[in-house]
Amino acid sequence: MHHPTPSRHARALTTRARSLLAGAAVGALTCGVLSVPLGAAHAADPVLLSQGKTATASSFENADYYKAANAVDGDEGTRWSSTATDGQWLRIDLGATATLSRVELDWENAYADGYKIQVSTDGSTWTDAYATTSSDGGKDTDAVSGSGRYVRVLSTHRATGYGISLYEVRVYGTASGTTDPGDGGSTDPGSGGGTCDTNAALGKPATASSTENGGTPASNAVDGKADTRWSSAASDPQWIQVDLGSSKHVCGVELDWEAAYGKAFQVQTSGDGSAWTTVYQTTNGTGGTQKLAVDGSGRYVRVLGSARGTGYGYSLWELKVLTGDGGTTTPPTGGAVQPADPANPDFGPNVHVFKPTDDKSAVQNTVNDVFSRQETNQFGTERDQLLFLPGTYDLQANIGFYTSISGAGLNPDDVNINGGVWVDAQWFGGNATQNFWRSAENFAVTPSTGQARWAVAQAAPMRRVHVKGALALDSSAYGWASGGYIADSKVDGKVTSYTQQQWYMRDSSVGSWDGALWNQVFSGDQGVPATSFPKPAVTTLPTTGAVREKPYLYWKDGKWAVFVPSLRSGTTGVTWPNTPGSSLSLSSFYLAHASDSAATINAALAQGLNVLFTPGVYHLDQTLNVTRPDTVLLGLGMATIIPENGVVGLKTADVSGIKVAGLLFDQGTTKSHAVIELGDSGKHTDHAGDPQSLQDVFIRVGGVVAGKTDNGIIVNADDTIIDHIWSWRADHGAGAGWTSNTADYGLVVNGDDVNAYGLFVEHYQKYNVLWNGQRGRTIFFQNELPYDPPSAAAWSHDGEVGYAAYKVSDGVTQHEAWGLGSYCVFTTDPSIEVTNGFEVPNAPGVKLHSISTVSLGGQGSYAHVINGTGPRAAGTDTVPATVTSYGG
C-alpha cells in the first residue's frame, strides 16, 4: 500500500547514471558521432521558467517528504509523489504570463503513461497544450504551444499501482514582457513594486470558531458590506478564517472592528488549513480600522484572538486580505453555491416531513406507501427519509430498505410515536439476515403491544431512541438474524436477542437483556449482563473510550439546524437530554440533491460549507475532497454515492474534526484505489482533541453492479473514530463473483490511536481488516470470509491457506480488541480450511479478548482461531471455536 521510498544508494545510482549518460552525449558530440541541430542563439531563445516557482499538487504520498516544491527545486534527488489514484496533478505558478515551447518531465519509477500538460491564465480554466496515452516513463520532452501564467501536469492513467512521482518538471518558454500585478519582477513574496490593494477575501468561504447568533455568521465579514458583521461567543480564544481558493502572496490585512474588538490577536497563514504560520501579532490592539502590513503566503488566512478588548466576543464588520494578484474586486454573483435556507429548505420529494397537527390517516398512508415500495427493494434506487417534527403521533411504522425514520427534536422525547416502529422479515420467510440499509434515530416510541421489534442485520443502526416498553431483536418467526448496532438509546423494559448471531450496544441503558448467541458485546451500557464469554458469549466493557455521537438534523422555532455532539470519554448511558455539543444552522450547509454534479458539491465544500445529502443516488465523476477542519457531511435516507471512472469516492485532508455520517457508497465498475480515504499517508498529525469520524457509513462493492476496488476504506488520519461501518463485498445480487466484484481489503488502518466501535467487514478477497497503525482499539468485529474462493490453492499465500479476517501487522507493538467473530461458508469449494481466523504479532502490548470462529453448516473450516492456537472450527453443528484471551 505504501509507495516505497528509494534508498540513498538507489538514488545515488540513478543520479550517477543520468550524469554518465549526459557525459556520453557530450563526448559523442565532440567526436561528431551524434549530431543535434542547435540553431543560432538569439534573444528569444526559450528559458527555464519554472525552477524555484510556487508549486502545488492535488495530493501527496507524504507531504513532509514528497511535496510539490520538490519538482521545481532543481535537485534530482528530491521528488513529488501523489496518492495512488488517477486524476492527480502538479501545478506551477510561473509568476507571470509566458509563451511556452516545451516541458520536460523527469519521472521516478512511478510514472503516468497517460497525462496532459495544461496551461491557464487564472489557475481555474485550463487548456490542453499536450496529451499522451503512451509515455514509457524516464524523461519526457514534450513540445507544447500556448501561453499562460499557470502550467499543470495532469495524470489520466498511472502505469503502476502507485501514484505518480516526478523528480523534476521544467517549463521552457519566453516571458511576455509584463509581469502580473504585485510581482514587481521579483520572485520573493511581498517584495517589488506591486500595489497590494486587491482584497482576495471578498466573497470567499469564511468559517469561525463560533458565532454569537445566527445573524452574525463568518461570511458577513467578507461580504463587502459595511452593515453586516461576524461576532463570536464571549470567550477566549476565538478565530475567523477565510479560504482564498488558491495560494497567494499576502502583503496586508485590514481589520474593521465593531466595538467588540481584539486586544491581543495573531494573523496567520496556512497552505492546508491545518499548519499555521504567524505573520503578525499584537497584545495591544486598538480596535477601529487596523491596516496591518504583513509578508506571507498561503491559501488560508486566520485571525486568532487570544484576549478580548471588551466583555463581549470578537466582532468584525469586515476582514480584508490584501494581495497584489489583481483579479475580481466584487463578490461572485454567478456560479457561487448557495447555502440552505434554514426556514424553508428544499429537502426534495424523498424527505417526508410530518407535523403533529397533520391528519393521522394521511401520515399513516404516507408511511404505508413508503413501506410498500421498500419492503423487498434490496437493490433498488428509491430512498426515503421520514422526519417527525416535535409532538405526539399515533402511528404504526414498518421500516423497509433505504428508509430512515427520525425525530426532528433536539432530544428523543421531543417526538413520541404511540403505536410502534417495526422491522420484521415476512418478506424473506422470517429470515432477517438480509434486513440491511435502514435506520431509526432520535425519537421515543410506545409500542402498542408492549414490545417494539427491530429484527435487522448489518447497516441498520438504532441511535438516540427511547423505547417505552420492551424491544425484540428477532423476527416474529424467530428466523436467523445477523445484526446489529444500537447506540445512545434507552429501553425501559427487556431486550430479547435469541436468534441474533451477534450484536453491539454502546453507551445505552436497558431494563434488562436476555439472549446471546455467538458474539454479544456491550460498552458503556447500563443494565446489561456482565462478561461471561464464551458461555454465554457476552463481553462487557464498563466504558467505551473516546467517542462522540453522530450529528443529527433537528427543528426548533421554525428553523432547521444540525446538532454536533461533543467528544467525550469514560461515560456510561445515554447523552440526552441536553447532549453536550454545538448547533450548526442549516445556513452553513449546502443541501445536495441527487442531480448535483461532483463539481457542484466540491464547490460547496471549497466555499466552506458543510453538506447535507438529501435521499437519492448520486453518480459522481470526481472525488469529494474535504479539506476544511470540522466539516460535516451528513446523509439523509441512506443517500448513496456511486464513484465513477475509478475515482476515490471521498478523500479528507489530514485536518481535525471532519465528520462523515449516514452515507452509503456503491462502488462503480471502474476499479478504484479506495472508496473512502481519510487523511494523508504517513503524516501522523495529532488529532486527539478533535478526531475525524465515520459513523453509519456503509461500503458496497457489488450487489447493484460489479464494483471493483483495491480497498474499501483507508484510514490514515491519527485518532480517527470509526463508529459503526459495514464494508461489504457483495456475496449476492448483481455483479457478485470471484472475478467480477474484485476487492482486496475492506478496512486498512494506517493511522495511530484509531478507535473502532462496531466493525462489520465482510467477504473481501484478502485481509478484511488490515491494521498497520499503533495503539489501535476495536470493540466488536463481525466478519464473514468470502464465499467464493475457487479453491484452496487459488486462495493461499506465504504457505497459509486463505487470509485471516483480522490482521494486525507484524511491526505493531500495541493493539487491543474485544469481541471478534469470523464465520466461513465456502460455497464454491467447501473443502477449504483457513489456516487462521485472526493473526497478530506476539508482542506484550497486543491483546485480543473474546475471539471466535464459526463454520456455517460445515461449508469450510478454520484450522485455528488465532496464530496457530485455538480449536478447529468445522462440522455441521455450527458451534463456535473460541479463545477467551490472547496476547499480553
PDB file of N, CA and C in Angstrom, residues 31 54 71 101 126 128 170 212 256 301 322 357 370 415 479 511 543 554 562 630 639 871 878 888:
ATOM      1  N   CYS A  31      33.013  14.030 -30.836  1.00  0.00           N
ATOM      2  CA  CYS A  31      33.559  13.101 -31.825  1.00  0.00           C
ATOM      3  C   CYS A  31      32.820  13.158 -33.148  1.00  0.00           C
ATOM      4  N   THR A  54       6.394  28.763  -7.318  1.00  0.00           N
ATOM      5  CA  THR A  54       5.423  28.137  -6.421  1.00  0.00           C
ATOM      6  C   THR A  54       4.747  26.952  -7.114  1.00  0.00           C
ATOM      7  N   ALA A  71       9.553  19.211  -7.061  1.00  0.00           N
ATOM      8  CA  ALA A  71       9.591  19.006  -8.508  1.00  0.00           C
ATOM      9  C   ALA A  71      10.076  20.233  -9.265  1.00  0.00           C
ATOM     10  N   SER A 101       7.157  26.718 -24.853  1.00  0.00           N
ATOM     11  CA  SER A 101       7.664  25.985 -26.008  1.00  0.00           C
ATOM     12  C   SER A 101       7.846  24.497 -25.717  1.00  0.00           C
ATOM     13  N   TRP A 126      -8.587  25.689 -17.796  1.00  0.00           N
ATOM     14  CA  TRP A 126      -7.384  25.066 -18.335  1.00  0.00           C
ATOM     15  C   TRP A 126      -7.560  24.710 -19.805  1.00  0.00           C
ATOM     16  N   ASP A 128      -5.659  22.347 -22.882  1.00  0.00           N
ATOM     17  CA  ASP A 128      -4.662  21.313 -23.142  1.00  0.00           C
ATOM     18  C   ASP A 128      -3.609  21.831 -24.113  1.00  0.00           C
ATOM     19  N   ARG A 170      10.317  20.802 -15.776  1.00  0.00           N
ATOM     20  CA  ARG A 170      10.975  22.011 -16.279  1.00  0.00           C
ATOM     21  C   ARG A 170      10.110  22.596 -17.399  1.00  0.00           C
ATOM     22  N   GLU A 212     -21.975  34.468  17.588  1.00  0.00           N
ATOM     23  CA  GLU A 212     -22.817  34.955  18.678  1.00  0.00           C
ATOM     24  C   GLU A 212     -24.250  34.468  18.497  1.00  0.00           C
ATOM     25  N   ASP A 256     -11.647  45.700  10.201  1.00  0.00           N
ATOM     26  CA  ASP A 256     -12.599  46.761  10.512  1.00  0.00           C
ATOM     27  C   ASP A 256     -13.454  46.283  11.679  1.00  0.00           C
ATOM     28  N   VAL A 301      -6.160  32.269   5.471  1.00  0.00           N
ATOM     29  CA  VAL A 301      -5.732  33.334   6.374  1.00  0.00           C
ATOM     30  C   VAL A 301      -6.659  33.310   7.577  1.00  0.00           C
ATOM     31  N   LEU A 322      -5.187  41.450   1.710  1.00  0.00           N
ATOM     32  CA  LEU A 322      -4.696  42.226   0.574  1.00  0.00           C
ATOM     33  C   LEU A 322      -3.545  41.512  -0.115  1.00  0.00           C
ATOM     34  N   THR A 357     -49.972  18.112  13.922  1.00  0.00           N
ATOM     35  CA  THR A 357     -51.327  18.539  13.548  1.00  0.00           C
ATOM     36  C   THR A 357     -51.790  17.943  12.231  1.00  0.00           C
ATOM     37  N   VAL A 370     -44.558   4.243   1.576  1.00  0.00           N
ATOM     38  CA  VAL A 370     -43.104   4.088   1.545  1.00  0.00           C
ATOM     39  C   VAL A 370     -42.732   2.630   1.801  1.00  0.00           C
ATOM     40  N   VAL A 415     -40.224  13.866  20.368  1.00  0.00           N
ATOM     41  CA  VAL A 415     -41.112  13.219  19.401  1.00  0.00           C
ATOM     42  C   VAL A 415     -41.561  11.887  19.996  1.00  0.00           C
ATOM     43  N   GLY A 479     -36.672 -16.498  12.908  1.00  0.00           N
ATOM     44  CA  GLY A 479     -35.666 -16.965  11.959  1.00  0.00           C
ATOM     45  C   GLY A 479     -34.327 -16.319  12.266  1.00  0.00           C
ATOM     46  N   GLY A 511     -33.639  -1.986  30.598  1.00  0.00           N
ATOM     47  CA  GLY A 511     -34.191  -2.552  31.826  1.00  0.00           C
ATOM     48  C   GLY A 511     -33.530  -3.872  32.160  1.00  0.00           C
ATOM     49  N   THR A 543     -16.808   1.162  30.051  1.00  0.00           N
ATOM     50  CA  THR A 543     -16.900   2.377  29.242  1.00  0.00           C
ATOM     51  C   THR A 543     -16.392   2.076  27.840  1.00  0.00           C
ATOM     52  N   TYR A 554     -32.245  18.652  13.243  1.00  0.00           N
ATOM     53  CA  TYR A 554     -33.384  18.915  14.119  1.00  0.00           C
ATOM     54  C   TYR A 554     -34.027  20.247  13.761  1.00  0.00           C
ATOM     55  N   VAL A 562     -28.285  21.470  12.474  1.00  0.00           N
ATOM     56  CA  VAL A 562     -27.644  20.176  12.707  1.00  0.00           C
ATOM     57  C   VAL A 562     -26.905  20.259  14.033  1.00  0.00           C
ATOM     58  N   ASP A 630     -13.320  20.366  10.645  1.00  0.00           N
ATOM     59  CA  ASP A 630     -14.652  20.361  11.261  1.00  0.00           C
ATOM     60  C   ASP A 630     -15.797  20.393  10.257  1.00  0.00           C
ATOM     61  N   ALA A 639     -28.748   8.172   1.691  1.00  0.00           N
ATOM     62  CA  ALA A 639     -28.215   8.809   0.488  1.00  0.00           C
ATOM     63  C   ALA A 639     -27.003   8.021   0.004  1.00  0.00           C
ATOM     64  N   PRO A 871      -9.125 -24.041  19.073  1.00  0.00           N
ATOM     65  CA  PRO A 871      -9.657 -25.271  18.461  1.00  0.00           C
ATOM     66  C   PRO A 871     -10.076 -25.067  17.014  1.00  0.00           C
ATOM     67  N   THR A 878     -22.399 -26.055  13.558  1.00  0.00           N
ATOM     68  CA  THR A 878     -22.271 -24.596  13.645  1.00  0.00           C
ATOM     69  C   THR A 878     -21.994 -24.161  15.088  1.00  0.00           C
ATOM     70  N   GLY A 888      -0.519 -10.280  25.329  1.00  0.00           N
ATOM     71  CA  GLY A 888      -0.320  -9.514  26.557  1.00  0.00           C
ATOM     72  C   GLY A 888       0.615 -10.189  27.522  1.00  0.00           C
TER      73      GLY A 888
END
